[in-house]
């Protein structure tokens, strides 16, 4: 096979080598100046509130990414896409989220179903994702709405 040594390929190869050299040089610098760099960053952390805030936000974003991937197998982009599809609202009650949404998932298959507010997520959890139980609860609520109000019952021993 003939080698493709045209000008574009040669330029691409030189660019790659240049990037590798720069990366190696930066890495060598970081290794050689590890203590100074650490001290400089500590000082910056102590004295620069905006740096502290940026670092905290970066750390939180990274933790969220790790948590979403480890617990639900989704990326932060997947999460934001789901949030946009739901219009920034709970998939059950349709209220706009005022807290971080819960990622609802099927506990047997692990499949992510959607984003819920805390109350709806807890409600599903109490019903153990059991459709029969949820239908029974719905029927109970519907029957109590159509039935006339009951007189308060007394305890037998009172
Ligand atoms: Zn809800």
CSV table of N, CA and C and ligand atoms in Angstrom, one decimal:
chain,number,residue,atom,x,y,z
A,1,UNK,N,0.8,-1.2,0.0
A,1,UNK,CA,0.0,0.0,0.0
A,1,UNK,C,0.9,1.2,0.0
A,2,UNK,N,0.4,2.2,-0.8
A,2,UNK,CA,1.2,3.5,-0.8
A,2,UNK,C,0.9,4.3,0.4
A,3,UNK,N,1.9,5.0,0.9
A,3,UNK,CA,1.7,5.9,2.0
A,3,UNK,C,1.2,7.2,1.5
A,4,UNK,N,0.3,7.8,2.3
A,4,UNK,CA,-0.3,9.1,1.9
A,4,UNK,C,0.4,10.2,2.5
A,5,UNK,N,1.5,10.6,1.9
A,5,UNK,CA,2.3,11.7,2.5
A,5,UNK,C,2.1,13.0,2.0
A,6,UNK,N,0.9,13.3,1.6
A,6,UNK,CA,0.6,14.6,1.0
A,6,UNK,C,0.7,15.8,2.0
A,7,UNK,N,0.7,17.0,1.6
A,7,UNK,CA,0.9,18.2,2.5
A,7,UNK,C,-0.1,18.2,3.6
A,8,UNK,N,-1.4,17.8,3.4
A,8,UNK,CA,-2.4,17.9,4.4
A,8,UNK,C,-2.1,16.9,5.5
A,9,UNK,N,-1.7,15.6,5.1
A,9,UNK,CA,-1.4,14.6,6.1
A,9,UNK,C,-0.1,15.0,6.9
A,10,UNK,N,0.8,15.6,6.2
A,10,UNK,CA,2.1,16.0,6.8
A,10,UNK,C,1.8,17.0,7.9
A,11,UNK,N,1.0,18.0,7.5
A,11,UNK,CA,0.6,19.1,8.5
A,11,UNK,C,-0.1,18.5,9.7
A,12,UNK,N,-1.1,17.6,9.4
A,12,UNK,CA,-1.8,16.9,10.5
A,12,UNK,C,-0.9,16.2,11.5
A,13,UNK,N,0.1,15.5,10.9
A,13,UNK,CA,1.0,14.7,11.7
A,13,UNK,C,1.9,15.7,12.5
A,14,UNK,N,2.3,16.8,11.9
A,14,UNK,CA,3.1,17.8,12.7
A,14,UNK,C,2.3,18.4,13.8
A,15,UNK,N,1.0,18.7,13.5
A,15,UNK,CA,0.1,19.3,14.5
A,15,UNK,C,0.0,18.3,15.7
A,16,UNK,N,-0.2,17.1,15.4
A,16,UNK,CA,-0.4,16.0,16.4
A,16,UNK,C,0.9,15.9,17.3
A,17,UNK,N,2.1,15.9,16.6
A,17,UNK,CA,3.3,15.8,17.3
A,17,UNK,C,3.6,17.1,18.2
A,18,UNK,N,3.2,18.2,17.7
A,18,UNK,CA,3.3,19.5,18.4
A,18,UNK,C,2.4,19.5,19.6
A,19,UNK,N,1.2,19.0,19.5
A,19,UNK,CA,0.3,18.9,20.7
A,19,UNK,C,0.8,17.9,21.7
A,20,UNK,N,1.4,16.8,21.2
A,20,UNK,CA,1.9,15.8,22.2
A,20,UNK,C,3.1,16.4,22.9
A,21,UNK,N,4.0,17.1,22.2
A,21,UNK,CA,5.2,17.8,22.9
A,21,UNK,C,4.7,18.8,23.9
A,22,UNK,N,3.7,19.6,23.5
A,22,UNK,CA,3.2,20.6,24.5
A,22,UNK,C,2.6,20.0,25.7
A,23,UNK,N,1.8,18.9,25.5
A,23,UNK,CA,1.2,18.2,26.6
A,23,UNK,C,2.3,17.6,27.5
A,24,UNK,N,3.3,17.0,26.9
A,24,UNK,CA,4.4,16.4,27.7
A,24,UNK,C,5.1,17.5,28.5
A,25,UNK,N,5.3,18.6,27.8
A,25,UNK,CA,6.0,19.7,28.5
A,25,UNK,C,5.2,20.3,29.7
A,26,UNK,N,3.9,20.4,29.5
A,26,UNK,CA,3.0,20.9,30.6
A,26,UNK,C,3.0,19.9,31.8
A,27,UNK,N,3.0,18.6,31.4
A,27,UNK,CA,3.0,17.6,32.4
A,27,UNK,C,4.3,17.6,33.2
A,28,UNK,N,5.4,17.7,32.5
A,28,UNK,CA,6.7,17.7,33.2
A,28,UNK,C,6.8,18.9,34.1
A,29,UNK,N,6.3,20.1,33.6
A,29,UNK,CA,6.3,21.3,34.5
A,29,UNK,C,5.4,21.0,35.8
A,30,UNK,N,4.2,20.5,35.6
A,30,UNK,CA,3.4,20.2,36.8
A,30,UNK,C,4.1,19.3,37.8
A,31,UNK,N,4.7,18.3,37.2
A,31,UNK,CA,5.4,17.3,38.1
A,31,UNK,C,6.6,18.0,38.9
A,32,UNK,N,7.4,18.8,38.1
A,32,UNK,CA,8.5,19.5,38.7
A,32,UNK,C,8.1,20.6,39.7
A,33,UNK,N,6.9,21.2,39.5
A,33,UNK,CA,6.5,22.4,40.3
A,33,UNK,C,5.3,22.0,41.2
A,34,UNK,N,5.1,20.8,41.5
A,34,UNK,CA,3.9,20.3,42.2
A,34,UNK,C,3.6,21.1,43.4
A,35,UNK,N,4.6,21.3,44.3
A,35,UNK,CA,4.4,22.0,45.6
A,35,UNK,C,4.0,23.4,45.4
A,36,UNK,N,4.7,24.1,44.5
A,36,UNK,CA,4.4,25.5,44.2
A,36,UNK,C,3.0,25.7,43.7
A,37,UNK,N,2.6,24.8,42.8
A,37,UNK,CA,1.3,24.9,42.2
A,37,UNK,C,0.2,24.7,43.2
A,38,UNK,N,0.4,23.7,44.1
A,38,UNK,CA,-0.5,23.4,45.1
A,38,UNK,C,-0.7,24.6,46.1
A,39,UNK,N,0.5,25.2,46.5
A,39,UNK,CA,0.4,26.3,47.4
A,39,UNK,C,-0.3,27.5,46.7
A,40,UNK,N,0.0,27.7,45.5
A,40,UNK,CA,-0.6,28.8,44.7
A,40,UNK,C,-2.2,28.7,44.7
A,41,UNK,N,-2.6,27.4,44.4
A,41,UNK,CA,-4.0,27.1,44.4
A,41,UNK,C,-4.7,27.2,45.8
A,42,UNK,N,-4.0,26.8,46.8
A,42,UNK,CA,-4.5,27.0,48.2
A,42,UNK,C,-4.7,28.4,48.5
A,43,UNK,N,-3.7,29.2,48.2
A,43,UNK,CA,-3.8,30.7,48.5
A,43,UNK,C,-5.0,31.3,47.7
A,44,UNK,N,-5.1,30.9,46.4
A,44,UNK,CA,-6.2,31.4,45.6
A,44,UNK,C,-7.5,31.0,46.2
A,45,UNK,N,-7.6,29.7,46.7
A,45,UNK,CA,-8.9,29.2,47.3
A,45,UNK,C,-9.2,30.1,48.6
A,46,UNK,N,-8.2,30.4,49.4
A,46,UNK,CA,-8.4,31.2,50.6
A,46,UNK,C,-8.8,32.6,50.3
A,47,UNK,N,-8.2,33.2,49.2
A,47,UNK,CA,-8.4,34.6,49.1
A,47,UNK,C,-9.3,35.0,47.9
A,48,UNK,N,-9.7,34.1,47.0
A,48,UNK,CA,-10.5,34.5,45.9
A,48,UNK,C,-11.8,33.8,45.9
A,49,UNK,N,-12.9,34.6,46.4
A,49,UNK,CA,-14.2,33.9,46.5
A,49,UNK,C,-14.8,33.5,45.2
A,50,UNK,N,-14.5,34.2,44.1
A,50,UNK,CA,-15.0,33.7,42.8
A,50,UNK,C,-14.4,32.4,42.3
A,51,UNK,N,-13.1,32.3,42.6
A,51,UNK,CA,-12.4,31.0,42.3
A,51,UNK,C,-13.0,29.9,43.1
A,52,UNK,N,-13.2,30.1,44.4
A,52,UNK,CA,-13.8,29.1,45.3
A,52,UNK,C,-15.2,28.7,44.7
A,53,UNK,N,-16.0,29.7,44.3
A,53,UNK,CA,-17.3,29.4,43.8
A,53,UNK,C,-17.2,28.6,42.5
A,54,UNK,N,-16.3,29.0,41.6
A,54,UNK,CA,-16.2,28.2,40.3
A,54,UNK,C,-15.7,26.8,40.6
A,55,UNK,N,-14.8,26.6,41.6
A,55,UNK,CA,-14.3,25.3,41.9
A,55,UNK,C,-15.4,24.4,42.5
A,56,UNK,N,-16.2,25.0,43.4
A,56,UNK,CA,-17.4,24.3,44.0
A,56,UNK,C,-18.4,23.9,42.9
A,57,UNK,N,-18.7,24.8,42.0
A,57,UNK,CA,-19.7,24.5,40.9
A,57,UNK,C,-19.1,23.4,40.1
A,58,UNK,N,-17.8,23.5,39.8
A,58,UNK,CA,-17.2,22.4,38.9
A,58,UNK,C,-17.3,21.1,39.6
A,59,UNK,N,-16.9,21.1,40.9
A,59,UNK,CA,-17.0,19.8,41.7
A,59,UNK,C,-18.4,19.2,41.8
A,60,UNK,N,-19.4,20.1,42.0
A,60,UNK,CA,-20.7,19.7,42.1
A,60,UNK,C,-21.2,19.0,40.8
A,61,UNK,N,-20.8,19.7,39.7
A,61,UNK,CA,-21.2,19.2,38.3
A,61,UNK,C,-20.6,17.8,38.1
A,62,UNK,N,-19.3,17.7,38.5
A,62,UNK,CA,-18.6,16.4,38.3
A,62,UNK,C,-19.2,15.3,39.2
A,63,UNK,N,-19.6,15.7,40.4
A,63,UNK,CA,-20.2,14.7,41.3
A,63,UNK,C,-21.6,14.3,40.7
A,64,UNK,N,-22.3,15.2,40.2
A,64,UNK,CA,-23.6,14.9,39.6
A,64,UNK,C,-23.4,14.0,38.4
A,65,UNK,N,-22.4,14.3,37.6
A,65,UNK,CA,-22.1,13.4,36.4
A,65,UNK,C,-21.8,12.0,36.9
A,66,UNK,N,-21.0,11.9,37.9
A,66,UNK,CA,-20.5,10.5,38.4
A,66,UNK,C,-21.8,9.8,39.0
A,67,UNK,N,-22.6,10.5,39.7
A,67,UNK,CA,-23.7,9.9,40.4
A,67,UNK,C,-24.8,9.5,39.3
A,68,UNK,N,-25.0,10.3,38.3
A,68,UNK,CA,-26.0,9.9,37.3
A,68,UNK,C,-25.5,8.7,36.5
A,69,UNK,N,-24.3,8.7,36.2
A,69,UNK,CA,-23.7,7.6,35.4
A,69,UNK,C,-23.7,6.3,36.3
A,70,UNK,N,-23.3,6.4,37.5
A,70,UNK,CA,-23.1,5.2,38.4
A,70,UNK,C,-24.5,4.6,38.8
A,71,UNK,N,-25.4,5.5,39.1
A,71,UNK,CA,-26.7,5.1,39.6
A,71,UNK,C,-27.8,4.8,38.5
A,72,UNK,N,-27.7,5.5,37.4
A,72,UNK,CA,-28.8,5.4,36.4
A,72,UNK,C,-28.2,5.1,35.0
A,73,UNK,N,-26.9,5.2,34.9
A,73,UNK,CA,-26.4,4.9,33.5
A,73,UNK,C,-26.6,6.0,32.5
A,74,UNK,N,-26.9,7.2,33.0
A,74,UNK,CA,-27.2,8.3,32.0
A,74,UNK,C,-26.1,9.4,32.2
A,75,UNK,N,-26.0,10.2,31.2
A,75,UNK,CA,-25.0,11.3,31.3
A,75,UNK,C,-25.8,12.5,31.7
A,76,UNK,N,-25.0,13.6,32.0
A,76,UNK,CA,-25.6,14.9,32.4
A,76,UNK,C,-26.4,15.4,31.2
A,77,UNK,N,-25.9,15.1,30.0
A,77,UNK,CA,-26.6,15.6,28.8
A,77,UNK,C,-28.0,14.9,28.6
A,78,UNK,N,-28.0,13.6,28.9
A,78,UNK,CA,-29.2,12.8,28.9
A,78,UNK,C,-30.2,13.4,29.9
A,79,UNK,N,-29.7,13.7,31.1
A,79,UNK,CA,-30.5,14.3,32.1
A,79,UNK,C,-31.1,15.6,31.7
A,80,UNK,N,-30.3,16.5,31.1
A,80,UNK,CA,-30.8,17.8,30.7
A,80,UNK,C,-31.8,17.7,29.5
A,81,UNK,N,-31.5,16.7,28.6
A,81,UNK,CA,-32.5,16.5,27.5
A,81,UNK,C,-33.8,16.0,28.1
A,82,UNK,N,-33.8,15.1,29.1
A,82,UNK,CA,-35.0,14.6,29.7
A,82,UNK,C,-35.8,15.8,30.3
A,83,UNK,N,-35.0,16.6,31.0
A,83,UNK,CA,-35.6,17.8,31.7
A,83,UNK,C,-36.3,18.7,30.7
A,84,UNK,N,-35.6,18.9,29.6
A,84,UNK,CA,-36.2,19.8,28.5
A,84,UNK,C,-37.4,19.1,27.9
A,85,UNK,N,-37.4,17.8,27.7
A,85,UNK,CA,-38.6,17.1,27.1
A,85,UNK,C,-39.8,17.2,28.0
A,86,UNK,N,-39.5,17.2,29.3
A,86,UNK,CA,-40.6,17.3,30.3
A,86,UNK,C,-41.0,18.8,30.6
A,87,UNK,N,-40.4,19.7,29.9
A,87,UNK,CA,-40.7,21.1,30.1
A,87,UNK,C,-40.3,21.7,31.5
A,88,UNK,N,-39.3,21.0,32.1
A,88,UNK,CA,-38.9,21.5,33.4
A,88,UNK,C,-39.9,21.2,34.5
A,89,UNK,N,-40.8,20.2,34.2
A,89,UNK,CA,-41.8,19.9,35.2
A,89,UNK,C,-41.9,18.4,35.5
A,90,UNK,N,-42.4,18.1,36.7
A,90,UNK,CA,-42.6,16.7,37.1
A,90,UNK,C,-43.4,15.9,36.1
A,91,UNK,N,-43.0,14.7,35.8
A,91,UNK,CA,-43.7,13.8,34.8
A,91,UNK,C,-45.1,13.4,35.3
A,92,UNK,N,-45.4,13.5,36.6
A,92,UNK,CA,-46.7,13.1,37.2
A,92,UNK,C,-47.6,14.3,37.5
A,93,UNK,N,-47.1,15.2,38.4
A,93,UNK,CA,-48.0,16.3,38.8
A,93,UNK,C,-47.9,17.5,37.9
A,94,UNK,N,-46.9,17.5,37.0
A,94,UNK,CA,-46.7,18.6,36.0
A,94,UNK,C,-46.3,19.9,36.7
A,95,UNK,N,-45.9,19.9,37.9
A,95,UNK,CA,-45.5,21.2,38.5
A,95,UNK,C,-44.0,21.4,38.2
A,96,UNK,N,-43.7,22.7,38.0
A,96,UNK,CA,-42.3,23.0,37.7
A,96,UNK,C,-41.4,22.7,38.9
A,97,UNK,N,-40.2,22.2,38.6
A,97,UNK,CA,-39.3,21.8,39.7
A,97,UNK,C,-38.8,23.0,40.4
A,98,UNK,N,-38.9,23.0,41.7
A,98,UNK,CA,-38.3,24.1,42.5
A,98,UNK,C,-37.1,23.5,43.3
A,99,UNK,N,-36.9,22.2,43.2
A,99,UNK,CA,-35.7,21.5,43.8
A,99,UNK,C,-35.2,20.6,42.7
A,100,UNK,N,-34.0,20.0,43.0
A,100,UNK,CA,-33.4,19.1,42.1
A,100,UNK,C,-34.3,17.9,41.8
A,101,UNK,N,-34.7,17.7,40.6
A,101,UNK,CA,-35.6,16.6,40.3
A,101,UNK,C,-35.0,15.2,40.6
A,102,UNK,N,-35.9,14.3,41.0
A,102,UNK,CA,-35.5,12.9,41.2
A,102,UNK,C,-35.5,12.1,39.9
A,103,UNK,N,-34.5,11.3,39.7
A,103,UNK,CA,-34.5,10.4,38.5
A,103,UNK,C,-35.3,9.2,38.9
A,104,UNK,N,-36.4,9.0,38.3
A,104,UNK,CA,-37.3,7.9,38.6
A,104,UNK,C,-36.8,6.7,37.7
A,105,UNK,N,-36.7,5.6,38.2
A,105,UNK,CA,-36.3,4.4,37.4
A,105,UNK,C,-37.0,3.2,37.9
A,106,UNK,N,-37.1,2.2,37.0
A,106,UNK,CA,-37.7,0.9,37.3
A,106,UNK,C,-36.7,0.1,38.2
A,107,UNK,N,-37.2,-0.3,39.4
A,107,UNK,CA,-36.2,-1.0,40.3
A,107,UNK,C,-35.9,-2.4,39.8
A,108,UNK,N,-36.7,-3.0,39.0
A,108,UNK,CA,-36.3,-4.4,38.5
A,108,UNK,C,-35.5,-4.3,37.2
A,109,UNK,N,-35.8,-3.4,36.3
A,109,UNK,CA,-35.0,-3.4,35.0
A,109,UNK,C,-33.9,-2.3,35.1
A,110,UNK,N,-34.0,-1.3,36.0
A,110,UNK,CA,-33.0,-0.3,36.1
A,110,UNK,C,-33.3,0.8,35.1
A,111,UNK,N,-34.3,0.7,34.2
A,111,UNK,CA,-34.6,1.7,33.1
A,111,UNK,C,-35.1,3.0,33.7
A,112,UNK,N,-34.5,4.1,33.3
A,112,UNK,CA,-34.9,5.4,33.7
A,112,UNK,C,-36.3,5.7,33.0
A,113,UNK,N,-37.3,6.1,33.9
A,113,UNK,CA,-38.6,6.4,33.3
A,113,UNK,C,-38.8,7.9,33.1
A,114,UNK,N,-38.2,8.7,34.0
A,114,UNK,CA,-38.4,10.2,33.9
A,114,UNK,C,-38.0,10.9,35.1
A,115,UNK,N,-38.3,12.2,35.1
A,115,UNK,CA,-37.9,13.0,36.3
A,115,UNK,C,-39.2,13.4,37.1
A,116,UNK,N,-39.1,13.2,38.4
A,116,UNK,CA,-40.2,13.5,39.3
A,116,UNK,C,-39.8,14.5,40.4
A,117,UNK,N,-40.9,15.1,40.9
A,117,UNK,CA,-40.6,15.9,42.1
A,117,UNK,C,-40.5,15.0,43.3
A,118,UNK,N,-40.0,15.5,44.4
A,118,UNK,CA,-39.8,14.6,45.5
A,118,UNK,C,-41.0,13.9,46.0
A,119,UNK,N,-42.1,14.7,46.1
A,119,UNK,CA,-43.4,14.2,46.6
A,119,UNK,C,-43.9,13.0,45.7
A,120,UNK,N,-43.9,13.2,44.4
A,120,UNK,CA,-44.4,12.2,43.5
A,120,UNK,C,-43.4,10.9,43.6
A,121,UNK,N,-42.2,11.2,43.7
A,121,UNK,CA,-41.2,10.1,43.7
A,121,UNK,C,-41.4,9.3,45.0
A,122,UNK,N,-41.6,10.0,46.1
A,122,UNK,CA,-41.9,9.3,47.4
A,122,UNK,C,-43.2,8.5,47.3
A,123,UNK,N,-44.2,9.2,46.7
A,123,UNK,CA,-45.5,8.5,46.5
A,123,UNK,C,-45.4,7.2,45.8
A,124,UNK,N,-44.6,7.2,44.7
A,124,UNK,CA,-44.4,6.0,43.9
A,124,UNK,C,-43.7,5.0,44.8
A,125,UNK,N,-42.7,5.4,45.5
A,125,UNK,CA,-42.0,4.5,46.4
A,125,UNK,C,-42.8,3.9,47.5
A,126,UNK,N,-43.7,4.6,48.1
A,126,UNK,CA,-44.6,4.1,49.1
A,126,UNK,C,-45.6,3.0,48.5
A,127,UNK,N,-45.9,3.3,47.2
A,127,UNK,CA,-46.8,2.3,46.5
A,127,UNK,C,-46.0,1.2,45.9
A,128,UNK,N,-44.7,1.2,46.1
A,128,UNK,CA,-43.8,0.1,45.6
A,128,UNK,C,-43.9,-0.1,44.1
A,129,UNK,N,-44.2,0.9,43.4
A,129,UNK,CA,-44.4,0.8,41.9
A,129,UNK,C,-45.4,-0.3,41.5
A,130,UNK,N,-46.3,-0.6,42.5
A,130,UNK,CA,-47.3,-1.6,42.3
A,130,UNK,C,-48.6,-1.0,41.6
A,131,UNK,N,-48.8,-1.3,40.4
A,131,UNK,CA,-50.0,-0.7,39.7
A,131,UNK,C,-51.3,-1.1,40.3
A,132,UNK,N,-51.4,-2.3,40.8
A,132,UNK,CA,-52.6,-2.8,41.4
A,132,UNK,C,-52.9,-2.0,42.7
A,133,UNK,N,-51.9,-1.8,43.4
A,133,UNK,CA,-52.0,-1.0,44.7
A,133,UNK,C,-52.4,0.5,44.3
A,134,UNK,N,-51.8,1.0,43.3
A,134,UNK,CA,-52.1,2.4,42.9
A,134,UNK,C,-53.5,2.5,42.3
A,135,UNK,N,-54.0,1.5,41.6
A,135,UNK,CA,-55.4,1.5,41.1
A,135,UNK,C,-56.4,1.4,42.3
A,136,UNK,N,-56.0,0.6,43.3
A,136,UNK,CA,-56.9,0.4,44.4
A,136,UNK,C,-56.9,1.8,45.2
A,137,UNK,N,-55.8,2.4,45.3
A,137,UNK,CA,-55.8,3.8,46.0
A,137,UNK,C,-56.6,4.8,45.2
A,138,UNK,N,-56.5,4.8,43.9
A,138,UNK,CA,-57.3,5.7,43.0
A,138,UNK,C,-58.8,5.4,43.2
A,139,UNK,N,-59.2,4.1,43.2
A,139,UNK,CA,-60.6,3.7,43.4
A,139,UNK,C,-61.1,4.1,44.7
A,140,UNK,N,-60.2,3.9,45.7
A,140,UNK,CA,-60.6,4.3,47.1
A,140,UNK,C,-60.9,5.8,47.2
A,141,UNK,N,-60.0,6.6,46.6
A,141,UNK,CA,-60.2,8.1,46.6
A,141,UNK,C,-61.4,8.5,45.8
A,142,UNK,N,-61.6,7.9,44.6
A,142,UNK,CA,-62.8,8.2,43.8
A,142,UNK,C,-64.1,7.8,44.6
A,143,UNK,N,-64.1,6.7,45.2
A,143,UNK,CA,-65.3,6.3,45.9
A,143,UNK,C,-65.6,7.2,47.1
A,144,UNK,N,-64.6,7.6,47.8
A,144,UNK,CA,-64.8,8.5,48.9
A,144,UNK,C,-65.3,9.9,48.5
A,145,UNK,N,-64.9,10.3,47.2
A,145,UNK,CA,-65.4,11.6,46.7
A,145,UNK,C,-66.9,11.6,46.4
A,146,UNK,N,-67.4,10.4,45.9
A,146,UNK,CA,-68.8,10.3,45.5
A,146,UNK,C,-69.7,9.9,46.6
A,147,UNK,N,-69.2,9.3,47.7
A,147,UNK,CA,-70.0,8.8,48.8
A,147,UNK,C,-70.3,10.0,49.7
A,148,UNK,N,-71.5,10.0,50.4
A,148,UNK,CA,-71.8,11.1,51.3
A,148,UNK,C,-70.9,11.0,52.5
A,149,UNK,N,-70.6,12.2,53.1
A,149,UNK,CA,-69.7,12.1,54.2
A,149,UNK,C,-70.1,11.2,55.4
A,150,UNK,N,-69.2,10.5,55.9
A,150,UNK,CA,-69.6,9.6,57.0
A,150,UNK,C,-69.5,10.3,58.4
A,151,UNK,N,-70.4,9.8,59.3
A,151,UNK,CA,-70.3,10.4,60.6
A,151,UNK,C,-69.1,9.9,61.3
A,152,UNK,N,-68.4,10.7,62.1
A,152,UNK,CA,-67.2,10.2,62.8
A,152,UNK,C,-67.5,9.0,63.6
A,153,UNK,N,-66.7,8.0,63.5
A,153,UNK,CA,-66.9,6.8,64.3
A,153,UNK,C,-66.3,6.9,65.7
A,154,UNK,N,-66.9,6.2,66.6
A,154,UNK,CA,-66.4,6.2,68.0
A,154,UNK,C,-65.6,4.9,68.3
A,155,UNK,N,-64.6,5.1,69.0
A,155,UNK,CA,-63.9,3.9,69.4
A,155,UNK,C,-64.8,3.1,70.4
A,156,UNK,N,-64.8,1.8,70.3
A,156,UNK,CA,-65.7,0.9,71.1
A,156,UNK,C,-65.4,1.2,72.6
A,157,UNK,N,-64.2,1.4,73.0
A,157,UNK,CA,-63.9,1.5,74.4
A,157,UNK,C,-64.1,2.9,75.0
A,158,UNK,N,-64.3,3.9,74.1
A,158,UNK,CA,-64.4,5.3,74.6
A,158,UNK,C,-65.7,5.6,75.2
B,1,LIG,ZN1,-44.7,15.7,41.1
